[in-house]
Tab-separated table of C-alpha atoms in Angstrom:
chain	number	residue	atom	x	y	z
O	1	MET	CA	-9.345	24.903	67.404
O	2	GLY	CA	-10.666	21.667	65.837
O	3	ARG	CA	-9.553	20.871	62.084
O	4	ILE	CA	-11.773	21.005	59.383
O	5	MET	CA	-12.073	17.998	57.305
O	6	VAL	CA	-12.799	18.922	53.517
O	7	SER	CA	-14.268	16.302	51.473
O	8	ILE	CA	-13.103	15.666	47.727
O	9	ASN	CA	-15.484	14.093	45.672
O	10	TYR	CA	-14.599	12.573	42.006
O	11	LYS	CA	-17.071	10.895	40.046
O	12	ARG	CA	-16.848	8.852	37.003
O	13	LEU	CA	-16.928	10.509	33.589
O	14	PHE	CA	-16.847	6.924	31.503
O	15	ASN	CA	-15.055	3.611	32.004
O	16	LEU	CA	-13.117	2.530	28.618
O	17	HIS	CA	-12.594	-1.197	28.861
O	18	LEU	CA	-10.465	-3.409	26.591
O	19	PHE	CA	-11.796	-6.489	24.974
O	20	HIS	CA	-10.320	-9.349	23.022
O	21	ASN	CA	-11.988	-12.628	22.441
O	22	TYR	CA	-8.831	-14.294	21.678
O	23	TYR	CA	-8.431	-14.456	25.618
O	24	GLU	CA	-10.687	-16.708	27.388
O	25	ASN	CA	-11.168	-13.979	30.169
O	26	GLY	CA	-11.612	-11.304	27.386
O	27	ARG	CA	-8.917	-9.323	28.995
O	28	PRO	CA	-5.764	-8.606	26.391
O	29	THR	CA	-2.281	-8.268	27.810
O	30	GLY	CA	0.125	-6.113	26.816
O	31	ILE	CA	-2.444	-3.362	25.573
O	32	HIS	CA	-1.955	0.095	27.199
O	33	LEU	CA	-4.128	3.329	26.455
O	34	HIS	CA	-2.580	6.687	27.346
O	35	PRO	CA	-3.846	10.118	27.186
O	36	ALA	CA	-2.990	12.290	24.027
O	37	HIS	CA	-1.119	15.644	25.212
O	38	GLN	CA	-3.827	17.534	24.431
O	39	THR	CA	-6.377	15.461	26.233
O	40	ALA	CA	-3.813	15.244	29.501
O	41	ARG	CA	-3.879	18.924	29.235
O	42	LYS	CA	-7.676	19.448	29.333
O	43	MET	CA	-8.486	16.630	32.204
O	44	LYS	CA	-5.614	18.601	34.220
O	45	GLY	CA	-7.262	22.052	33.645
O	46	ALA	CA	-10.837	20.394	34.270
O	47	ASN	CA	-9.465	18.892	37.627
O	48	MET	CA	-9.584	15.240	35.941
O	49	LEU	CA	-8.188	12.163	36.730
O	50	PHE	CA	-7.100	9.266	34.297
O	51	LYS	CA	-6.941	5.991	36.123
O	52	ARG	CA	-6.073	2.390	35.071
O	53	ILE	CA	-8.640	-0.092	35.969
O	54	PRO	CA	-8.263	-4.282	35.478
O	55	GLY	CA	-9.316	-4.543	31.677
O	56	GLY	CA	-9.059	-0.876	30.761
O	57	VAL	CA	-9.089	2.745	32.417
O	58	VAL	CA	-11.427	5.291	33.667
O	59	VAL	CA	-11.751	9.092	33.577
O	60	LEU	CA	-13.051	11.072	36.478
O	61	TYR	CA	-13.863	14.552	37.380
O	62	ARG	CA	-13.828	16.150	40.740
O	63	ALA	CA	-17.679	16.885	41.651
O	64	GLY	CA	-18.853	19.776	44.145
O	65	GLU	CA	-20.874	19.069	47.343
O	66	ASP	CA	-23.647	17.263	45.630
O	67	GLU	CA	-21.481	14.843	43.770
O	68	THR	CA	-22.487	15.491	40.355
O	69	THR	CA	-22.004	18.851	39.633
O	70	PRO	CA	-18.218	19.728	38.309
O	71	VAL	CA	-16.166	22.083	40.044
O	72	VAL	CA	-14.848	22.867	36.409
O	73	GLU	CA	-17.349	22.524	33.882
O	74	LEU	CA	-16.263	21.920	30.565
O	75	ASP	CA	-17.913	22.779	27.307
O	76	PRO	CA	-20.503	19.834	26.266
O	77	ASP	CA	-18.882	19.525	23.053
O	78	GLN	CA	-15.544	17.457	23.866
O	79	ARG	CA	-13.277	15.034	22.390
O	80	PHE	CA	-11.142	12.929	24.609
O	81	THR	CA	-8.529	11.338	22.823
O	82	PHE	CA	-5.898	8.345	23.665
O	83	PHE	CA	-3.336	6.458	21.933
O	84	ILE	CA	-2.905	2.836	22.180
O	85	THR	CA	0.608	0.822	22.299
O	86	SER	CA	1.117	-2.869	22.507
O	87	ASP	CA	3.882	-4.522	24.495
O	88	HIS	CA	4.122	-7.262	22.040
O	89	LYS	CA	3.021	-6.026	18.421
O	90	THR	CA	3.830	-8.513	16.311
O	91	GLU	CA	2.305	-11.388	18.043
O	92	PHE	CA	-1.070	-8.864	18.549
O	93	GLN	CA	-1.019	-8.615	14.723
O	94	ASN	CA	-0.666	-12.363	14.460
O	95	ILE	CA	-3.661	-13.220	16.793
O	96	THR	CA	-6.086	-10.225	15.707
O	97	GLN	CA	-8.432	-9.774	12.898
O	98	LEU	CA	-7.090	-6.383	11.638
O	99	ASP	CA	-8.005	-6.302	7.940
O	100	LEU	CA	-11.498	-5.361	7.211
O	101	ALA	CA	-12.189	-5.900	3.656
O	102	PRO	CA	-9.877	-7.271	0.762
O	103	ASP	CA	-9.450	-3.619	-0.297
O	104	ASP	CA	-9.430	-2.296	3.239
O	105	ARG	CA	-5.949	-4.254	4.377
O	106	PHE	CA	-4.051	-3.324	7.758
O	107	HIS	CA	-0.390	-2.811	6.097
O	108	SER	CA	3.186	-1.821	7.423
O	109	GLY	CA	2.597	1.948	8.481
O	110	SER	CA	-0.955	1.529	9.348
O	111	ILE	CA	-2.914	2.147	12.705
O	112	LEU	CA	-6.291	1.442	14.246
O	113	HIS	CA	-8.880	4.235	14.950
O	114	PHE	CA	-11.528	3.874	17.265
O	115	SER	CA	-14.468	6.296	17.660
O	116	ASN	CA	-17.675	6.162	19.588
O	117	ASP	CA	-21.294	7.397	18.564
O	118	PRO	CA	-21.982	10.260	20.839
O	119	GLU	CA	-25.672	10.006	19.965
O	120	ASN	CA	-25.867	6.522	21.533
O	121	PRO	CA	-23.929	6.127	24.949
O	122	SER	CA	-24.345	3.332	27.183
O	123	ILE	CA	-24.778	3.566	30.718
O	124	ASP	CA	-24.975	-0.104	31.425
O	125	PRO	CA	-22.024	-1.793	32.579
O	126	ASP	CA	-23.089	-5.062	31.465
O	127	GLN	CA	-23.933	-3.697	27.814
O	128	PRO	CA	-21.148	-1.317	27.126
O	129	GLU	CA	-21.056	0.547	23.703
O	130	GLY	CA	-18.929	-1.762	21.508
O	131	ILE	CA	-16.334	0.360	19.382
O	132	PHE	CA	-14.838	-1.453	16.505
O	133	HIS	CA	-11.821	-0.458	14.793
O	134	SER	CA	-11.319	1.489	11.224
O	135	ILE	CA	-7.720	1.393	9.615
O	136	LEU	CA	-5.863	4.484	8.930
O	137	ASP	CA	-2.753	4.853	6.674
O	138	GLY	CA	-0.545	6.212	9.546
O	139	THR	CA	0.611	9.064	11.393
O	140	ARG	CA	2.139	12.230	9.996
O	141	ASN	CA	3.404	15.480	11.321
O	142	THR	CA	1.596	18.710	10.923
O	143	VAL	CA	3.847	19.820	8.187
O	144	PHE	CA	4.633	16.867	5.563
O	145	ASN	CA	5.724	16.157	2.219
O	146	TYR	CA	3.042	14.135	0.391
O	147	PHE	CA	4.623	11.807	-2.394
O	148	PHE	CA	2.409	9.446	-4.685
O	149	GLN	CA	1.714	8.024	-8.158
O	150	ILE	CA	-1.362	7.375	-10.084
O	151	ASP	CA	-2.292	4.844	-12.301
O	152	GLY	CA	-2.267	6.072	-15.682
O	153	ASN	CA	0.168	8.862	-15.158
O	154	PRO	CA	-2.348	11.652	-15.913
O	155	ASP	CA	-0.548	14.781	-16.585
O	156	VAL	CA	-2.464	16.886	-14.014
O	157	VAL	CA	-4.567	15.963	-10.735
O	158	LEU	CA	-6.410	17.858	-8.022
O	159	LEU	CA	-5.201	17.280	-4.265
O	160	GLN	CA	-7.876	18.194	-1.353
O	161	VAL	CA	-7.708	17.377	2.133
O	162	SER	CA	-10.897	17.315	4.303
O	163	ASN	CA	-11.231	17.003	8.263
O	164	ASP	CA	-12.594	14.283	10.572
O	165	GLU	CA	-16.207	16.369	9.793
O	166	GLY	CA	-15.854	16.021	6.142
O	167	ASP	CA	-15.300	19.789	5.453
O	168	LEU	CA	-12.348	20.742	3.071
O	169	ILE	CA	-9.289	22.755	4.295
O	170	SER	CA	-6.739	25.138	3.245
O	171	LEU	CA	-3.492	23.644	2.681
O	172	GLY	CA	-1.311	26.450	4.088
O	173	LYS	CA	-0.600	30.021	3.116
O	174	THR	CA	0.818	31.993	0.235
O	175	VAL	CA	3.872	34.116	0.792
O	176	ASP	CA	1.639	36.920	1.532
O	177	GLY	CA	-0.262	35.143	4.417
O	178	SER	CA	-3.281	34.384	2.340
O	179	PRO	CA	-5.022	30.743	2.953
O	180	LEU	CA	-4.492	28.554	-0.150
O	181	PRO	CA	-7.615	27.299	-1.792
O	182	THR	CA	-8.921	23.960	-0.718
O	183	SER	CA	-7.887	22.050	-4.326
O	184	LEU	CA	-4.543	22.475	-5.317
O	185	THR	CA	-3.368	21.479	-8.918
O	186	LEU	CA	-0.446	19.547	-9.217
O	187	GLU	CA	1.506	18.327	-12.446
O	188	LYS	CA	2.844	15.044	-12.979
O	189	THR	CA	6.736	14.993	-12.631
O	190	ASP	CA	9.522	13.968	-15.212
O	191	GLU	CA	9.279	10.697	-13.250
O	192	ASP	CA	5.789	10.139	-13.383
O	193	THR	CA	5.303	10.889	-9.609
O	194	TYR	CA	3.499	13.739	-7.779
O	195	SER	CA	4.295	15.482	-4.402
O	196	ARG	CA	3.301	18.692	-2.345
O	197	ARG	CA	4.101	19.912	0.941
O	198	LEU	CA	1.113	20.041	3.223
O	199	ASP	CA	0.970	22.535	5.933
O	200	LEU	CA	-1.594	21.779	8.730
O	201	GLN	CA	-0.169	23.705	11.443
O	202	ASN	CA	-3.155	25.763	12.016
O	203	GLN	CA	-5.261	22.654	12.326
O	204	PRO	CA	-6.124	20.799	15.316
O	205	ALA	CA	-4.681	17.396	15.696
O	206	GLY	CA	-7.100	14.731	14.636
O	207	ARG	CA	-7.946	12.480	11.466
O	208	TYR	CA	-7.517	14.125	7.995
O	209	THR	CA	-8.014	12.855	4.607
O	210	VAL	CA	-5.987	13.266	1.459
O	211	THR	CA	-7.858	12.774	-1.538
O	212	ILE	CA	-6.556	12.891	-5.414
O	213	ARG	CA	-8.991	13.636	-8.086
O	214	ASN	CA	-8.789	14.108	-11.713
O	215	GLU	CA	-8.631	17.526	-13.537
O	216	ASP	CA	-12.364	17.939	-14.188
O	217	ASP	CA	-12.815	16.995	-10.608
O	218	ASP	CA	-15.564	14.628	-11.155
O	219	GLU	CA	-13.649	11.295	-10.223
O	220	THR	CA	-11.688	10.109	-7.191
O	221	LEU	CA	-8.054	8.415	-8.203
O	222	LYS	CA	-6.588	7.979	-4.585
O	223	GLU	CA	-7.614	8.538	-1.043
O	224	GLU	CA	-5.543	8.241	2.171
O	225	THR	CA	-6.198	9.064	5.932
O	226	PHE	CA	-3.864	10.063	8.333
O	227	TYR	CA	-3.924	11.044	12.034
O	228	VAL	CA	-1.870	14.206	12.160
O	229	ASP	CA	-0.312	14.912	15.554
O	230	ASP	CA	3.298	16.434	15.917
O	231	ARG	CA	3.851	14.244	19.154
O	232	LEU	CA	2.506	11.118	17.854
O	233	ALA	CA	3.915	10.961	14.351
O	234	SER	CA	7.582	9.945	16.118
O	235	ARG	CA	5.749	7.463	18.182
O	236	ASN	CA	5.492	3.236	17.549
O	237	ILE	CA	1.814	3.301	18.303
O	238	LEU	CA	-0.730	0.625	17.613
O	239	GLY	CA	-3.632	3.117	17.171
O	240	ILE	CA	-5.960	5.887	18.504
O	241	ALA	CA	-9.159	5.895	20.472
O	242	GLU	CA	-11.351	9.029	20.611
O	243	ILE	CA	-14.493	9.501	22.898
O	244	LYS	CA	-16.427	12.470	21.664
O	245	TYR	CA	-19.160	14.191	23.244
O	246	THR	CA	-21.498	16.709	21.493
O	247	SER	CA	-23.710	19.473	23.114
O	248	GLY	CA	-27.194	18.071	21.423
O	249	THR	CA	-26.893	14.758	23.659
O	250	GLY	CA	-25.999	16.489	26.867
O	251	HIS	CA	-24.282	13.482	28.167
O	252	LEU	CA	-21.107	14.904	29.290
O	253	TYR	CA	-21.691	15.164	32.920
O	254	GLY	CA	-24.613	12.621	33.032
O	255	ALA	CA	-24.710	8.862	34.169
O	256	THR	CA	-21.278	7.132	33.940
O	257	GLU	CA	-20.995	6.057	30.098
O	258	GLU	CA	-19.473	2.445	29.364
O	259	TYR	CA	-17.242	2.190	26.187
O	260	ARG	CA	-15.432	-1.076	25.033
O	261	LEU	CA	-12.681	-1.344	22.446
O	262	SER	CA	-13.417	-4.842	20.916
O	263	PHE	CA	-10.619	-6.589	18.857
O	264	THR	CA	-11.390	-9.890	17.200
O	265	ARG	CA	-9.329	-12.832	17.078
O	266	LYS	CA	-8.197	-14.101	13.964
O	267	GLU	CA	-9.345	-17.323	12.579
O	268	THR	CA	-7.137	-19.402	9.948
O	269	ILE	CA	-7.526	-22.757	8.318
O	270	TRP	CA	-5.163	-25.286	9.808
O	271	THR	CA	-3.070	-27.092	7.209
O	272	TYR	CA	-0.938	-30.258	8.688
O	273	TYR	CA	2.245	-31.603	6.776
O	274	ILE	CA	2.307	-35.351	7.966
O	275	VAL	CA	5.739	-36.027	6.531
O	276	ASN	CA	6.800	-39.936	6.724
O	277	LYS	CA	10.384	-39.156	8.340
O	278	ASN	CA	11.046	-42.571	9.650
O	279	GLY	CA	9.218	-44.814	7.130
O	280	ASN	CA	7.220	-46.837	10.157
O	281	VAL	CA	3.772	-45.905	8.593
O	282	ILE	CA	3.439	-47.058	4.971
O	283	PHE	CA	1.276	-44.084	3.058
O	284	ASP	CA	0.303	-46.521	0.337
O	285	ASP	CA	-1.189	-49.350	2.869
O	286	HIS	CA	-2.669	-46.923	5.787
O	287	ASP	CA	-5.381	-44.472	5.977
O	288	LEU	CA	-4.392	-41.671	8.084
O	289	GLU	CA	-7.092	-39.732	9.844
O	290	ILE	CA	-7.355	-36.352	12.389
O	291	THR	CA	-10.022	-36.225	14.905
O	292	GLU	CA	-10.981	-34.046	17.906
O	293	GLN	CA	-11.930	-35.190	21.207
O	294	VAL	CA	-14.321	-32.987	22.593
O	295	THR	CA	-15.889	-32.821	26.426
O	296	ASN	CA	-17.469	-29.396	26.458
O	297	GLY	CA	-20.248	-30.591	23.833
O	298	SER	CA	-18.982	-28.340	21.081
O	299	PRO	CA	-18.677	-29.768	17.627
O	300	PRO	CA	-15.121	-31.151	16.771
O	301	VAL	CA	-13.160	-29.804	14.102
O	302	GLN	CA	-13.216	-31.675	10.885
O	303	PHE	CA	-10.297	-32.419	8.679
O	304	SER	CA	-10.169	-33.587	5.231
O	305	VAL	CA	-7.365	-35.239	3.409
O	306	ASP	CA	-5.770	-32.486	0.688
O	307	GLY	CA	-4.909	-34.380	-2.552
O	308	ASP	CA	-3.993	-37.881	-2.644
O	309	GLN	CA	-2.582	-40.175	0.249
O	310	PRO	CA	0.201	-39.748	-0.091
O	311	ASN	CA	0.322	-36.395	-1.582
O	312	THR	CA	1.482	-37.044	-5.205
O	313	ASP	CA	2.625	-33.633	-6.020
O	314	ILE	CA	4.141	-32.400	-2.436
O	315	LYS	CA	7.077	-33.851	-0.968
O	316	ILE	CA	9.352	-32.647	2.036
O	317	ASN	CA	13.042	-33.130	1.906
O	318	GLY	CA	12.395	-36.184	-0.737
O	319	GLN	CA	9.825	-37.769	1.900
O	320	GLU	CA	6.314	-38.775	1.439
O	321	THR	CA	3.459	-36.601	2.728
O	322	VAL	CA	-0.069	-36.616	3.959
O	323	ILE	CA	-1.703	-33.304	4.019
O	324	PHE	CA	-4.799	-32.296	6.141
O	325	LYS	CA	-6.829	-29.044	6.075
O	326	SER	CA	-9.237	-28.269	8.315
O	327	GLN	CA	-12.577	-27.831	6.509
O	328	THR	CA	-13.909	-24.812	8.484
O	329	PRO	CA	-11.368	-21.699	9.889
O	330	ILE	CA	-10.394	-22.305	13.481
O	331	PRO	CA	-10.391	-19.235	15.717
O	332	PHE	CA	-7.023	-18.221	17.466
O	333	THR	CA	-7.204	-18.575	21.189
O	334	ASP	CA	-4.897	-18.596	24.348
O	335	ARG	CA	-5.865	-21.841	25.135
O	336	PRO	CA	-4.669	-24.312	22.715
O	337	LYS	CA	-6.296	-27.288	21.436
O	338	ALA	CA	-4.880	-30.354	23.247
O	339	SER	CA	-7.358	-33.159	21.813
O	340	LEU	CA	-6.181	-33.383	18.251
O	341	ARG	CA	-5.324	-36.734	17.527
O	342	LEU	CA	-3.300	-38.339	14.336
O	343	LEU	CA	-4.904	-41.969	13.750
O	344	ARG	CA	-3.969	-44.844	11.518
O	345	ASN	CA	-6.484	-47.089	10.120
O	346	PRO	CA	-7.920	-49.810	9.859
O	347	GLY	CA	-7.901	-49.942	13.993
O	348	SER	CA	-7.729	-46.165	14.717
O	349	ILE	CA	-4.108	-46.843	16.119
O	350	GLU	CA	-2.739	-43.204	17.516
O	351	LEU	CA	0.288	-42.269	16.013
O	352	VAL	CA	-0.064	-38.763	17.666
O	353	GLY	CA	-1.832	-37.996	20.833
O	354	ASN	CA	-1.555	-34.210	20.622
O	355	LEU	CA	-0.927	-32.348	17.472
O	356	PRO	CA	0.782	-29.294	17.695
O	357	ASN	CA	-1.153	-26.044	17.059
O	358	PRO	CA	0.025	-23.358	14.532
O	359	SER	CA	2.674	-20.878	15.955
O	360	HIS	CA	1.215	-17.325	16.358
O	361	PHE	CA	4.332	-16.162	15.145
O	362	GLY	CA	4.445	-18.500	12.064
O	363	VAL	CA	4.100	-17.123	8.387
O	364	GLU	CA	0.496	-17.118	7.263
O	365	LYS	CA	-0.410	-17.777	3.690
O	366	VAL	CA	-3.437	-16.659	2.017
O	367	VAL	CA	-4.698	-19.198	-0.461
O	368	ASN	CA	-7.922	-17.934	-2.638
O	369	GLY	CA	-8.493	-15.269	-0.113
O	370	ILE	CA	-8.760	-17.465	2.934
O	371	PRO	CA	-5.705	-17.131	5.465
O	372	GLU	CA	-4.063	-20.634	6.207
O	373	SER	CA	-1.960	-21.802	8.955
O	374	GLU	CA	0.794	-24.627	8.358
O	375	ILE	CA	2.237	-27.034	10.731
O	376	PHE	CA	4.706	-29.779	10.120
O	377	VAL	CA	4.445	-33.136	11.823
O	378	PHE	CA	7.332	-35.712	11.415
O	379	ILE	CA	6.145	-39.305	12.016
């Protein structure tokens, strides 16, 4: 009897690409996507595969003989959750623009959150749906103690928690098992603080917002958003990415969707401190300038002297300085600028042929709300 060949067909559900314009090829290094526990279980039960591809990941489902109909069909309302890790988290944060606004900044303990628009998916590989991040205030276990302070120290405040859909939820149960109300009254302690144990064990993993309102419930005093998941709360993750499907769109088993998580490179004003270490250049007698030689047709970066030449306010180790600032912020890139020159005038005599670029591990200053990178050059 001859052997019967069985063909197993897998069709791509979606491609999820990673993009970072810091890198010349657009592909960030050391950034990884992993299916969250509940998503990994869902995919296993639905005969789905999670595969890594250059620049991202792909999710496939097992299809029948027509190569389209799923062998195991999921409900059309679905959410696939992935957590994001970085091999070099500090360097990634140094090269990436994570702050969204002066009052929406990435801080220690923050995580990134990405979520697609299920109403407007793209099936064009050349034009994937771009997904950009929001900032969450961290991860939490399903049961956690929430401590906080409020400006003005009101005697009484209200605490509310809403889910990802914006619906207020109960914050646990009473001793007899009845659900707690969706708004709890908290009194100030003698230390001018407030606290409450929050129990979300009966809620699905996901994004939850804690809102503090005044006693009359007509003013928001404080708001924080967390990703609640017992398995992720103890992990050092960079962020969360969620791909959502809704029944109204019917996209779950349609054409392969294309998504792209997009990261934006940081840009800073470059500030050069030229330090007269050896005394070979008389700052009072010579004018210094920084120029960029470009060959690709792009406009050169322009630098201006900050203050006098030499600077009358700043000396380093007792030595004179000339300070240059770029006139516009310069974006970070994995290809350093190798054509910045320090010249002495008159005569455009080259003192330094290739000025160093700022370190991506350097301390970043913020001056008048604009980030600056400092570079010290001793001549």
